[in-house]
């Protein structure tokens, strides 16, 4: 009796990079070659294009798109992955990860006629919250085989064809794991495959293969090269070979595998190795995308706030949907893995995309804030985060200024400021002391190599090792190089900032660098200037420029964040990274071994056994390595995959905050990190009056419709382990082909008045059940807790957590007392499970579009062209 053997392939290709460099035939050629492979071998598999690629195919090669749809309809292939821009999800902020999937799923469903149900991306796309996100986007299965290409990702190899991949919140999704039956695109990978252990040991072995089809002599993966070996596999007389698409394969594995034989597997961050030179080129790519996302989120929140005040609008419509959608599309495409991984090859296009995205977002933000300032009659300052916080700004005339406490996503009057409490700087014999409250940074200037110590009430003797000096280390031409402190001086910027010049030994002939030290609250902020101008180190992470941080206590545990959650980490085991020795396509490749890798989206917290410790917050340097006395932060690296393109670029600074603390919650770490990313006590944004100007097309003059000088679109109460991370509005376009999209029902209930539902994103950070109380101005006509796609119902992905919410009247927030709001204030209570990512959609009556009676103004247009000219004829 023949033994069963499943087979599926994933055909990976993308508009980003590939079409840019190989030309317009890339995607249609890949479809045609995939059709040839399927026809000649009888295989079934999956198509994995970036969703922006499907959009480009609809415009540029609709015939090829029709061919792809036909293959999907006859069951030969199915779309998998379907993120908009195929990014490295681990390196993205949380909201970008969610938009990658919502924009990608909508585009795929619209253009291919089917909704994606299986998540399988070729490049490393994984983090602890992803199972929850996938289920709430409607995915029912996944595959965790990431192919080695330029990067070398790894996960633990399982002895199973099917597992339940479990997220940090407990969500589970049926998944094909990494195992010995994962095959790369090369025919040579079939050698010995059917003779190895899992084929004999598993009752239902399943082969998963990545291919990258393109019928070009300028490419190595073509059906003509793959077909012979694949035919041998599929016709092997020893096996009952069952070609399937990924979702078909997973469904059959579930059907034929006893439930108690499918194990649940939660992968810890230390078990995930991304395989990339994270830190390359001073992290320019991920730094830029973080900056753009922050601006986009602020523009969305501010535009949502402005719409509540009614006309005049910031532009023609109640909400600038297309502008903000286009900004997201440009950013999501720019986040593509090739733009980061292959930065030297194609990343320059991504920077143009991100610049365009930033321009769109800044245009919306600036004109909206200008409109609101005109209506308020005073310059305003906006809080881009979803919780109240005090904002400090630098006034060129008066110094540090406290602008007061600004409510969530709200604004305050900039004219009502007061002097801020400033850090103190004292110069003593052979030392300088920066102090704020009971915390001090002591710079010992009397030594040949000046040292720095940071003390607090928790760490009276200091949290750093006694001999710690801020320095940078790397390897150049296989020789160790260090930039160490030499000169210490007061910064010309004032405000208690100390400059430390760090230099290398004379023989290295290396450009010195300046560190700026300043107290930020009770922590020490260190800014490393112009890291983009550092000398080129040898290739690889072992040789990269690193900033060591050594602590005075024995590190008992470490906490680090990743997209939308925080985990305990210890540092990876031994992992590998490969590099080319010359030309990236044709030269031989070499490996480096690495150990103790930690990927931290915004912070690493080194903890003593009593829970006290040193919180290290960064503004974009995500790659850390564990050391005996603490950690090293990778500041900049050279990746030889970029060949000669190691650009020296000024204007890129790396900032870290060193904050000694007692026992601390994850939610507080997150708040500190997000505020640090948006603000800087060293290079702080000066106060600038907004440019006055009328909103063209918005209707009516701003000054005739005054608004309060302090306001916010919402207030967040309830359990403080829950934070609000985004506020925006969606249009009916978001609900196309999604019959359970809650906006459809809101429009029906309101007789069409609800055209742009508000969306709120919440995350529970402490692993505890709780309730968020969301308060809004005016009546709440309808509110619902939905899945990530905005759907509601027990049958939708993550539907067991969706429900309609009951609005009730509530008191106005303290900052809103005295403001007469039509309909008063109302609230909804949103229950969240531990570490849940929740989406809430609302029909706020004050935010409904105010339609003008344009027909009453037809007379201004209907006859104006009937002007009799001097010759007696009408114009």
mmCIF file of C-alpha atoms in Angstrom, residues 667-668 718-723 763-768 770:
data_model
loop_
_atom_site.group_PDB
_atom_site.id
_atom_site.type_symbol
_atom_site.label_atom_id
_atom_site.label_comp_id
_atom_site.label_asym_id
_atom_site.label_seq_id
_atom_site.Cartn_x
_atom_site.Cartn_y
_atom_site.Cartn_z
ATOM 1 C CA UNK A 667 2.289 49.182 30.439
ATOM 2 C CA UNK A 668 4.422 51.881 32.084
ATOM 3 C CA UNK A 718 -11.180 52.120 33.188
ATOM 4 C CA UNK A 719 -8.330 49.696 33.790
ATOM 5 C CA UNK A 720 -5.001 51.440 33.256
ATOM 6 C CA UNK A 721 -3.343 48.339 31.800
ATOM 7 C CA UNK A 722 -5.164 49.158 28.545
ATOM 8 C CA UNK A 723 -3.788 51.826 26.213
ATOM 9 C CA UNK A 763 -4.160 46.937 23.581
ATOM 10 C CA UNK A 764 -4.044 45.280 27.021
ATOM 11 C CA UNK A 765 -0.390 45.150 28.101
ATOM 12 C CA UNK A 766 -0.225 43.338 31.466
ATOM 13 C CA UNK A 767 -1.792 39.964 30.744
ATOM 14 C CA UNK A 768 -4.877 40.735 32.837
ATOM 15 C CA UNK A 770 -9.905 44.511 32.062
#
